[in-house]
């Protein structure tokens, strides 16, 4: 049993930072209609800035906030390149990403104190008694619960961010940003400053990605420029998997789908690791996963068509009616139990309310 | 009053001389308050360019655009959006397909106002307003507030856009004061003093009243809230007296993509709204019959110039044959 718990904790701990990444990419890719390749750069940037600050023993919350801010700066640059200098969206993302990797190496070099001022690897010393504290380690109580607390802190942050996104995109300005992404001409004719809205959106998205990077590095404890590549693809795959499995009926549903998508993605990766898939094959697995994610809607459609064909046959109808009968039976039982509890509830609290049976 | 003076607009002005295209060459046009103007003209005659110049999609090479006495030539499209309600030719353009009817209308009611990043975007009192407005339109949309705009038919979407364009505007107090000064004829300093004084006095009176109500111990909490709201509404009305911007309705071939029956319905609706609420309207159309039936002034564009401009009685006497003859003689 403990090993099962460990697997789940592992999935959460690797998947939750990527939830933020996926949410950030979701904001640009789905809401703003802005194919933003900055993601990789801002993820690395957020991670590096946080790691450097943690290395110097600065308050971890401040370090996380700084990582978030570093991501936001990357996003702001991309947005400005696109809006003010009229560079195409795809290209301005690539430019920022490329530029950011140099800055990242510079920060790493300065933090490591290398003579050439550049470095592409940094390692933190994360231990309960180390002066380098992370946002997880300041909550650590004793050894055996460390990973649980880490996962709990991450979950709390992700949930807060999800609520934040949901609230913000329901406010007046959030609605303006959504309008800008969906129909820019209409947005301008309705008095929305689309330049500002677009840049704000991209900034916000990259701030989330930077936060994801910062959570990631504080868990992993080490960061290499090479090891952090490919996160853009992971984020995109998470969005696609989430949408295909959990749907996008409403905005609320959509946000939850995207975040769960990355958990599902990492569950599959974790399963592959447990099944001893050689590490050389992992990239192929990523590719296959993305193909599956992309064609999930088509597969879903295929099954729906098959289902209708099945339901059309006489045998199929028999099977369906059998299950419907079972369903009705359980519904009856459920209603009876519900009525029973309602009666008890009103008897205890005497609110003067009527039960269902009395109303009927 | 909308006034275009000596507008020159050419496209591709940096290209070779033979590629340059001067669409408008010294256009002068004045549209008075409350006029319903129909504009006709062939493709490329400059009517769409004029519309785009008025709304700020493109800017003129030279010349000025004045609205109610204020110069808006250099104002950006989004910042002058609050003076115009627009309906486009393409039904897809005026609404967001992926958003619900309710969300679309919420965006429209805030046209030209600051979008707060904290205040929630949906309001209960707005909802009632929308339902009443939709009922007036009789489209069967008042029960489908949560339907995505993309699921509506072309006619319904165009009618919804029309409704959004004519929605009652609630500009903020600050923008009311600013616009009053901007659109004041003559002495702007005096106008500023006047509106600022009125605002300050009104606000002081409201705050005093509020203090009084809060100090009154005989009132219940709900009553207090009610009275404060009343006092605020009084203050609000005082400020709104200074609201000088009546939105101008710009209809750019808004029935061109609809079938004849729906087009007729949307046009009747347009006419009804314009007459009822007294909007100043510019309607571009290719249908000469519509241009003659609706509106009280007709303008014909040809080669970037106004070749025909008739009003009132004179317009009523016009027939389609006259217009066709005019078209022939111009070219």
XYZ file of C-alpha atoms in Angstrom:
691
model
C 0.000 0.000 0.000
C 2.689 2.572 0.862
C 4.210 2.033 -2.560
C 0.849 2.889 -4.131
C 0.737 6.099 -2.090
C 4.267 6.819 -3.208
C 3.314 6.441 -6.848
C 0.420 8.866 -6.429
C 2.626 11.350 -4.600
C 5.221 11.069 -7.344
C 2.614 11.773 -9.983
C 1.294 14.784 -8.089
C 4.720 16.188 -7.407
C 5.809 15.996 -11.042
C 2.406 16.739 -12.525
C 1.290 19.754 -10.508
C 4.020 22.168 -11.657
C 3.065 21.168 -15.174
C -0.581 21.912 -14.316
C 0.457 25.541 -14.008
C 2.445 25.254 -17.224
C -0.557 23.765 -18.999
C -2.866 26.459 -17.606
C -0.472 29.140 -18.796
C -0.242 27.692 -22.289
C -4.017 27.230 -22.261
C -4.492 30.964 -21.663
C -2.477 31.963 -24.707
C -3.243 29.044 -26.991
C -6.961 28.657 -26.364
C -8.177 31.970 -24.975
C -5.960 34.561 -26.635
C -5.433 32.553 -29.834
C -1.735 33.380 -29.528
C 0.602 30.477 -30.410
C 3.125 31.407 -27.750
C 6.481 29.638 -27.879
C 7.839 31.722 -24.995
C 6.577 29.021 -22.635
C 9.816 27.061 -22.663
C 11.895 30.181 -22.039
C 9.698 31.507 -19.259
C 9.495 28.098 -17.566
C 13.280 27.918 -17.465
C 13.553 31.571 -16.504
C 11.155 31.205 -13.572
C 12.980 28.091 -12.429
C 16.417 29.684 -12.666
C 15.549 32.924 -10.916
C 13.911 31.023 -8.066
C 16.816 28.588 -7.804
C 19.355 31.408 -7.706
C 17.439 33.207 -4.985
C 16.955 30.032 -2.969
C 20.687 29.394 -3.291
C 21.402 32.705 -1.589
C 19.007 31.800 1.204
C 16.388 34.429 0.383
C 12.856 33.878 1.686
C 11.389 31.116 -0.519
C 8.043 32.891 -0.960
C 9.874 35.927 -2.266
C 11.917 33.661 -4.538
C 8.763 32.017 -5.917
C 7.203 35.401 -6.511
C 10.383 36.506 -8.293
C 10.238 33.407 -10.513
C 6.648 34.271 -11.338
C 7.731 37.831 -12.130
C 10.591 36.654 -14.337
C 8.111 34.622 -16.388
C 5.837 37.661 -16.581
C 8.691 39.787 -17.931
C 9.323 37.206 -20.676
C 5.628 37.279 -21.568
C 5.578 41.067 -21.568
C 8.510 41.136 -23.976
C 6.833 38.659 -26.325
C 3.567 40.577 -26.242
C 5.308 43.886 -26.864
C 7.368 42.477 -29.733
C 4.168 41.270 -31.325
C 2.014 44.322 -30.689
C 4.399 47.263 -30.914
C 7.027 46.015 -33.361
C 4.486 43.967 -35.383
C 6.595 40.800 -35.330
C 4.462 37.690 -36.010
C 3.257 35.894 -32.883
C 5.161 32.670 -33.484
C 8.402 34.470 -34.226
C 8.250 36.849 -31.261
C 7.837 33.843 -28.968
C 10.857 32.145 -30.506
C 12.922 35.327 -30.177
C 12.141 35.676 -26.475
C 12.766 31.985 -25.855
C 16.168 32.143 -27.544
C 17.160 35.319 -25.754
C 15.983 33.982 -22.412
C 18.240 30.929 -22.575
C 21.314 33.185 -22.626
C 20.071 35.132 -19.623
C 19.357 31.849 -17.884
C 22.929 30.662 -18.402
C 24.228 34.005 -17.164
C 22.134 33.814 -13.988
C 23.270 30.230 -13.400
C 26.896 31.228 -13.900
C 26.612 34.164 -11.518
C 24.872 32.011 -8.915
C 27.472 29.252 -9.231
C 30.328 31.768 -9.253
C 31.974 30.260 -12.309
C 34.884 32.184 -13.760
C 33.367 32.504 -17.242
C 30.097 33.861 -15.800
C 28.137 31.269 -17.772
C 26.969 27.862 -16.703
C 24.237 25.487 -17.779
C 23.642 23.554 -14.610
C 22.806 24.450 -11.042
C 22.110 22.318 -7.994
C 20.366 23.228 -4.779
C 21.055 21.700 -1.427
C 17.576 20.872 -0.225
C 17.679 19.228 3.154
C 15.594 19.936 6.269
C 18.520 21.583 8.048
C 20.008 23.372 5.051
C 20.007 27.207 4.904
C 18.643 26.920 1.380
C 14.949 26.737 2.090
C 12.182 26.102 -0.407
C 8.466 26.798 -0.026
C 8.040 23.102 0.742
C 10.921 22.641 3.167
C 9.745 25.381 5.512
C 6.588 23.328 6.092
C 8.438 20.020 6.531
C 7.845 18.395 9.917
C 9.679 15.090 9.907
C 11.226 12.970 7.233
C 8.516 10.498 6.382
C 5.829 13.109 5.688
C 7.979 15.391 3.568
C 6.672 14.315 0.197
C 3.062 14.499 1.417
C 3.571 18.077 2.562
C 5.305 18.958 -0.694
C 2.357 17.599 -2.666
C -0.082 19.394 -0.366
C 1.637 22.768 -0.808
C 1.668 22.296 -4.582
C -1.987 21.283 -4.637
C -2.921 24.307 -2.566
C -1.071 26.646 -4.933
C -2.587 25.054 -8.039
C -6.101 25.238 -6.613
C -5.638 28.890 -5.655
C -4.361 29.630 -9.162
C -7.317 27.809 -10.721
C -9.781 29.838 -8.654
C -7.833 32.963 -9.534
C -8.035 32.252 -13.256
C -11.728 31.457 -13.041
C -12.424 34.658 -11.139
C -10.230 36.880 -13.281
C -11.721 35.734 -16.563
C -15.182 36.432 -15.194
C -14.355 40.026 -14.316
C -14.863 42.906 -16.713
C -11.262 43.001 -17.841
C -11.018 39.226 -18.092
C -14.031 39.272 -20.363
C -12.360 41.972 -22.443
C -9.277 39.771 -22.821
C -11.397 36.809 -23.870
C -13.216 38.945 -26.422
C -9.895 40.130 -27.800
C -8.792 36.557 -28.353
C -12.036 35.439 -29.930
C -12.942 38.371 -32.164
C -10.489 41.224 -32.215
C -12.413 43.443 -34.625
C -15.483 43.267 -32.458
C -13.409 43.922 -29.342
C -12.002 47.116 -30.824
C -15.403 48.264 -31.998
C -16.650 47.733 -28.436
C -13.993 50.040 -27.029
C -11.534 47.456 -25.757
C -7.868 48.402 -25.995
C -6.837 45.185 -27.693
C -3.118 45.939 -27.528
C -3.196 46.242 -23.760
C -5.538 43.278 -23.380
C -3.364 41.016 -25.505
C -0.137 41.973 -23.746
C -1.800 41.538 -20.345
C -3.007 38.111 -21.352
C 0.400 36.934 -22.540
C 2.080 38.395 -19.452
C -0.362 36.633 -17.166
C 0.056 33.347 -18.964
C 3.834 33.484 -18.737
C 3.678 34.491 -15.082
C 1.820 31.225 -14.457
C 4.404 29.301 -16.457
C 7.200 30.972 -14.476
C 5.416 29.966 -11.269
C 5.251 26.405 -12.590
C 8.995 26.454 -13.272
C 9.657 27.811 -9.823
C 7.609 25.048 -8.166
C 9.361 22.490 -10.373
C 12.903 23.527 -9.469
C 12.164 23.734 -5.763
C 11.026 20.125 -5.852
C 13.719 18.758 -8.155
C 16.609 20.563 -6.528
C 18.623 20.698 -9.714
C 18.205 22.366 -13.049
C 19.969 21.943 -16.370
C 19.315 23.998 -19.458
C 18.986 20.819 -21.522
C 16.846 18.895 -19.030
C 14.142 21.550 -18.993
C 13.449 21.487 -22.720
C 10.349 19.893 -24.180
C 8.023 21.391 -21.606
C 6.047 23.270 -24.228
C 5.089 19.961 -25.815
C 4.155 18.513 -22.435
C 1.896 21.488 -21.758
C 0.202 21.229 -25.124
C -0.288 17.491 -24.751
C -1.814 18.051 -21.301
C -4.307 20.532 -22.742
C -5.301 18.165 -25.548
C -5.589 15.106 -23.308
C -7.585 17.017 -20.704
C -9.987 18.444 -23.250
C -10.487 15.078 -24.930
C -11.161 13.200 -21.692
C -12.905 15.724 -19.446
C -14.499 18.038 -22.025
C -14.769 21.797 -22.353
C -18.430 22.461 -21.808
C -17.980 25.603 -19.738
C -15.054 27.759 -18.698
C -14.989 26.170 -15.243
C -15.025 22.706 -16.732
C -12.335 23.707 -19.212
C -9.863 24.916 -16.556
C -10.339 21.760 -14.503
C -9.925 19.590 -17.624
C -6.653 21.246 -18.545
C -5.181 20.820 -15.073
C -6.352 17.210 -14.812
C -4.918 16.593 -18.276
C -1.389 17.117 -17.043
C -1.987 14.769 -14.103
C -3.215 12.103 -16.537
C -0.166 12.690 -18.724
C 2.233 12.208 -15.852
C 0.315 9.157 -14.619
C 1.039 7.544 -17.976
C 4.701 8.533 -17.778
C 4.921 7.215 -14.222
C 3.305 3.948 -15.305
C 5.876 3.649 -18.091
C 8.690 4.165 -15.588
C 7.235 1.540 -13.264
C 6.957 -0.861 -16.220
C 10.691 -0.378 -16.803
C 10.428 1.251 -20.186
C 14.027 2.101 -21.072
C 14.781 5.789 -20.729
C 15.886 5.960 -24.348
C 12.357 5.055 -25.410
C 10.711 7.832 -23.383
C 10.819 10.396 -26.204
C 9.019 7.935 -28.479
C 6.430 7.443 -25.764
C 5.924 11.223 -25.568
C 5.379 11.311 -29.315
C 2.878 8.440 -29.228
C 1.039 10.082 -26.330
C 0.681 13.318 -28.240
C -0.605 11.489 -31.306
C -3.176 9.724 -29.133
C -4.146 13.011 -27.495
C -4.602 14.647 -30.867
C -6.771 11.882 -32.267
C -8.807 11.276 -29.092
C -11.772 13.328 -30.393
C -11.821 11.197 -33.537
C -11.654 8.009 -31.461
C -14.451 9.326 -29.270
C -16.552 9.989 -32.374
C -15.822 6.485 -33.686
C -17.062 4.948 -30.441
C -20.179 7.094 -30.472
C -20.967 5.923 -34.007
C -20.316 2.302 -32.988
C -22.586 2.759 -30.005
C -25.433 4.011 -32.155
C -24.978 1.080 -34.527
C -25.026 -1.305 -31.582
C -28.100 0.374 -30.092
C -29.889 -0.050 -33.399
C -29.744 -3.844 -33.315
C -32.307 -5.933 -31.465
C -29.666 -7.454 -29.209
C -28.303 -3.990 -28.413
C -31.732 -2.729 -27.405
C -32.199 -5.689 -25.105
C -28.876 -4.996 -23.443
C -29.678 -1.299 -23.083
C -33.121 -1.903 -21.643
C -31.576 -4.332 -19.153
C -29.182 -1.663 -17.942
C -31.928 0.951 -17.884
C -33.986 -1.332 -15.620
C -31.029 -1.738 -13.287
C -30.541 2.012 -13.308
C -34.186 2.620 -12.405
C -33.931 0.153 -9.559
C -30.906 1.944 -8.110
C -32.589 5.315 -8.604
C -35.582 4.109 -6.592
C -33.336 2.926 -3.782
C -31.384 6.168 -3.859
C -34.532 8.282 -3.700
C -35.864 6.234 -0.811
C -32.641 6.704 1.125
C -32.666 10.409 0.333
C -36.231 10.803 1.558
C -35.385 8.939 4.738
C -32.460 11.237 5.519
C -34.479 14.322 4.683
C -37.164 13.275 7.143
C -34.577 12.723 9.846
C -32.947 16.038 9.048
C -36.191 17.982 9.387
C -37.132 16.154 12.532
C -33.837 17.139 14.129
C -33.779 20.774 13.074
C -37.563 21.403 12.866
C -37.255 23.951 10.103
C -40.878 23.598 9.139
C -39.917 22.369 5.696
C -41.816 19.649 3.931
C -40.403 16.423 2.589
C -40.806 15.489 -1.063
C -43.569 13.042 -0.293
C -45.623 15.659 1.496
C -45.293 18.140 -1.345
C -46.510 15.556 -3.835
C -23.090 66.695 -35.320
C -20.517 64.837 -37.344
C -18.374 66.935 -39.619
C -15.761 65.741 -42.097
C -13.655 68.537 -43.559
C -11.318 68.250 -46.542
C -10.627 64.569 -46.029
C -7.904 63.135 -48.275
C -7.165 59.452 -48.161
C -4.986 57.520 -50.541
C -3.785 53.943 -50.401
C -0.366 52.649 -51.302
C 1.021 56.177 -51.247
C 4.614 54.931 -50.979
C 4.363 52.769 -54.111
C 4.938 53.688 -57.729
C 2.807 56.574 -59.034
C 0.722 54.245 -61.191
C -0.036 52.013 -58.163
C -1.206 54.880 -55.967
C -4.897 55.107 -55.397
C -6.555 58.229 -54.090
C -9.943 57.145 -52.802
C -11.086 60.383 -51.212
C -9.916 63.739 -52.447
C -11.153 66.592 -50.314
C -14.394 65.136 -49.000
C -16.718 67.449 -47.060
C -19.678 65.987 -45.241
C -21.825 67.269 -42.398
C -24.393 65.130 -40.662
C -26.749 66.841 -38.241
C -28.100 65.375 -35.027
C -31.050 63.052 -35.449
C -30.623 62.530 -39.175
C -31.108 59.093 -40.729
C -28.804 59.085 -43.733
C -28.657 56.364 -46.353
C -25.522 56.124 -48.449
C -25.345 54.449 -51.846
C -22.598 54.126 -54.385
C -20.730 51.612 -56.473
C -17.959 49.423 -55.148
C -14.784 51.439 -54.761
C -16.613 54.757 -54.642
C -15.269 55.483 -51.161
C -18.250 54.871 -48.916
C -16.638 52.069 -46.910
C -13.463 54.134 -46.643
C -15.523 56.991 -45.239
C -17.100 54.680 -42.688
C -13.697 53.334 -41.685
C -12.350 56.863 -41.340
C -15.223 57.857 -39.086
C -14.742 54.849 -36.808
C -10.960 55.088 -36.781
C -10.085 51.817 -38.471
C -7.933 53.894 -40.820
C -6.707 57.466 -40.459
C -6.939 60.242 -43.084
C -3.855 61.656 -44.818
C -5.174 65.143 -44.182
C -8.378 66.808 -43.066
C -10.302 66.734 -39.805
C -13.144 64.721 -38.349
C -15.234 66.538 -35.765
C -17.931 65.115 -33.549
C -20.171 67.523 -31.617
C -17.472 70.167 -31.923
C -14.635 67.986 -30.597
C -11.793 66.899 -32.839
C -11.515 63.104 -33.015
C -9.272 62.819 -36.078
C -6.361 61.278 -34.213
C -8.294 59.321 -31.612
C -7.766 55.557 -31.744
C -10.486 53.160 -32.759
C -11.078 51.678 -29.304
C -11.159 55.036 -27.574
C -13.716 56.541 -29.942
C -15.814 53.385 -29.873
C -18.096 54.863 -27.237
C -19.414 57.454 -29.710
C -20.419 54.839 -32.281
C -22.633 51.805 -32.423
C -21.604 49.670 -35.351
C -23.194 46.847 -37.294
C -21.051 45.118 -39.884
C -21.830 43.425 -43.169
C -20.639 40.047 -41.909
C -22.980 38.663 -39.208
C -19.985 36.823 -37.706
C -18.110 40.057 -37.067
C -20.408 41.856 -34.678
C -20.693 39.172 -32.019
C -18.382 36.636 -30.430
C -19.552 33.215 -31.598
C -18.000 31.329 -28.687
C -19.645 33.500 -26.036
C -23.250 33.419 -24.878
C -25.819 36.063 -25.759
C -25.581 37.344 -22.188
C -21.797 37.722 -22.308
C -21.968 39.511 -25.650
C -24.438 42.008 -24.268
C -22.398 42.500 -21.115
C -19.462 43.511 -23.292
C -21.641 45.851 -25.310
C -23.127 47.662 -22.324
C -19.604 48.494 -21.189
C -18.567 49.941 -24.520
C -16.047 52.686 -23.953
C -15.933 52.264 -20.200
C -12.939 51.196 -18.187
C -12.873 47.438 -17.703
C -12.155 46.737 -14.073
C -9.966 43.703 -13.363
C -11.692 43.208 -10.007
C -15.392 43.801 -10.551
C -17.380 40.728 -11.618
C -18.460 40.925 -15.247
C -22.099 39.901 -14.809
C -24.711 41.995 -13.054
C -28.216 41.103 -11.985
C -29.716 44.452 -12.927
C -28.131 44.187 -16.376
C -29.790 40.836 -16.898
C -33.262 42.324 -16.486
C -32.356 45.123 -18.852
C -31.190 42.644 -21.483
C -34.266 40.464 -21.187
C -36.547 43.478 -21.638
C -34.544 44.707 -24.620
C -34.607 41.266 -26.246
C -38.351 40.961 -25.655
C -38.823 44.224 -27.514
C -36.952 42.746 -30.467
C -39.232 39.709 -30.542
C -36.599 37.247 -31.703
C -37.324 34.563 -29.117
C -33.904 35.234 -27.644
C -35.088 36.414 -24.241
C -35.315 32.788 -23.119
C -32.019 31.795 -24.724
C -29.673 34.136 -22.883
C -27.170 31.359 -22.280
C -27.105 30.102 -25.875
C -23.817 30.608 -27.669
C -24.034 33.397 -30.239
C -22.618 30.975 -32.819
C -25.762 28.846 -32.618
C -28.010 31.733 -33.706
C -29.059 32.262 -37.312
C -27.515 35.034 -39.389
C -30.575 37.252 -39.031
C -30.695 36.741 -35.292
C -27.009 37.535 -34.947
C -27.392 40.688 -36.990
C -30.366 41.756 -34.895
C -28.380 41.022 -31.743
C -25.514 43.159 -33.052
C -28.003 45.931 -33.773
C -29.321 45.657 -30.238
C -25.773 45.746 -28.861
C -25.001 48.815 -30.967
C -28.052 50.654 -29.662
C -27.697 49.536 -26.052
C -28.126 52.290 -23.459
C -24.653 53.400 -22.489
C -23.600 53.964 -18.907
C -20.365 55.948 -19.140
C -18.434 56.621 -15.937
C -18.682 60.009 -14.261
C -15.100 60.766 -15.176
C -15.616 60.158 -18.885
C -18.852 62.180 -18.825
C -16.958 65.163 -17.413
C -14.124 64.696 -19.873
C -16.463 64.447 -22.855
C -18.426 67.500 -21.743
C -15.285 69.604 -21.884
C -14.110 68.011 -25.104
C -17.342 68.561 -26.976
C -18.095 72.028 -25.578
C -18.538 74.720 -28.188
C -16.522 77.844 -27.510
C -14.820 78.357 -24.159
C -13.512 74.988 -22.946
C -12.099 76.360 -19.660
C -15.484 77.720 -18.689
C -17.157 74.410 -19.536
C -14.610 72.560 -17.431
C -15.185 74.856 -14.470
C -18.931 74.437 -14.808
C -18.945 70.645 -14.941
C -16.303 70.199 -12.246
C -18.132 72.536 -9.873
C -21.428 70.773 -10.455
C -19.756 67.413 -9.887
C -18.001 68.528 -6.713
C -21.142 70.069 -5.252
C -23.200 67.006 -6.109
C -20.652 64.702 -4.577
C -20.342 66.796 -1.426
C -24.122 66.800 -1.051
C -24.229 63.033 -1.531
C -21.459 62.398 1.014
C -23.155 64.678 3.560
C -26.437 62.866 3.053
C -24.666 59.533 3.420
C -23.080 60.605 6.679
C -26.463 61.773 7.928
C -28.077 58.456 7.045
C -25.308 56.420 8.634
C -25.506 58.461 11.828
C -29.277 58.070 12.051
C -29.894 55.348 14.630
C -33.626 54.998 14.093
C -33.098 53.328 10.697
C -32.549 49.656 10.059
C -29.588 48.433 8.059
C -31.610 47.596 4.961
C -33.368 50.969 5.080
C -30.039 52.725 5.368
C -28.732 50.918 2.322
C -31.880 51.770 0.408
C -31.683 55.457 1.278
C -28.003 55.664 0.430
C -28.729 54.112 -2.939
C -31.486 56.644 -3.529
C -29.161 59.503 -2.668
C -26.542 58.105 -4.988
C -29.038 57.758 -7.818
C -29.995 61.404 -7.390
C -26.328 62.371 -7.586
C -25.852 60.047 -10.551
C -28.736 61.651 -12.441
C -27.301 65.105 -11.767
C -24.018 64.037 -13.356
C -25.696 62.277 -16.268
C -27.345 65.530 -17.311
C -23.918 66.480 -18.628
C -23.670 63.413 -20.845
C -23.369 64.908 -24.319
C -22.405 61.856 -26.331
C -25.346 60.282 -28.071
C -24.046 57.258 -29.922
C -24.033 57.474 -33.672
C -25.321 54.370 -35.419
C -23.154 53.185 -38.308
C -24.657 50.398 -40.392
C -22.290 49.070 -43.022
C -24.438 47.068 -45.460
C -25.813 45.211 -42.493
C -28.448 43.326 -44.469
C -26.267 42.357 -47.429
C -25.588 38.821 -46.169
C -29.195 38.024 -45.267
C -32.001 36.504 -47.313
C -34.639 39.016 -48.580
C -37.244 38.190 -45.937
C -34.828 38.392 -42.987
C -33.226 41.487 -44.468
C -36.629 43.160 -44.590
C -37.271 42.230 -40.974
C -33.915 43.534 -39.773
C -34.413 46.757 -41.736
C -37.869 47.331 -40.234
C -36.352 46.734 -36.818
C -33.587 49.215 -37.579
C -36.072 51.827 -38.705
C -38.215 51.309 -35.610
C -35.282 51.664 -33.223
C -33.846 54.687 -34.973
C -37.213 56.433 -34.968
C -38.015 55.543 -31.366
C -34.704 56.448 -29.810
C -33.704 59.200 -32.187
C -30.282 57.913 -33.155
C -28.251 59.748 -35.726
C -27.718 57.022 -38.296
C -25.541 56.370 -41.318
C -26.649 53.380 -43.356
C -24.653 52.113 -46.303
C -26.669 49.970 -48.673
C -26.547 48.567 -52.163
C -30.285 48.239 -52.394
C -31.661 51.423 -53.960
C -35.200 50.632 -52.938
C -34.146 50.462 -49.297
C -32.142 53.646 -49.680
C -35.287 55.404 -50.885
C -37.780 53.903 -48.419
C -35.752 54.391 -45.265
C -34.066 57.467 -43.921
C -34.619 61.143 -44.480
C -31.473 62.019 -46.386
C -29.783 60.237 -49.262
C -26.162 60.559 -50.288
C -24.652 59.059 -53.398
C -20.917 58.488 -53.644
C -19.016 58.220 -56.910
C -15.275 58.358 -57.424
C -14.624 59.564 -53.886
C -17.025 62.494 -54.149
C -20.579 63.140 -53.145
C -22.566 63.469 -56.356
C -26.039 63.542 -54.904
C -27.281 64.825 -51.564
C -31.029 65.140 -51.131
C -33.173 65.666 -48.051
C -36.791 65.610 -46.933
C -39.461 66.333 -49.562
C -36.985 66.238 -52.392
C -35.953 62.743 -51.370
C -39.529 61.513 -51.198
C -40.025 62.521 -54.821
C -36.987 60.531 -55.981
C -37.552 57.311 -57.880
C -35.301 54.362 -58.597
C -35.095 55.396 -62.267
C -33.677 58.779 -61.263
C -30.973 57.104 -59.211
C -30.128 54.700 -62.022
C -29.897 57.573 -64.483
C -27.635 59.364 -62.072
C -25.397 56.287 -61.845
C -25.156 56.155 -65.640
C -24.311 59.830 -66.058
C -21.626 59.745 -63.374
C -19.695 56.979 -65.032
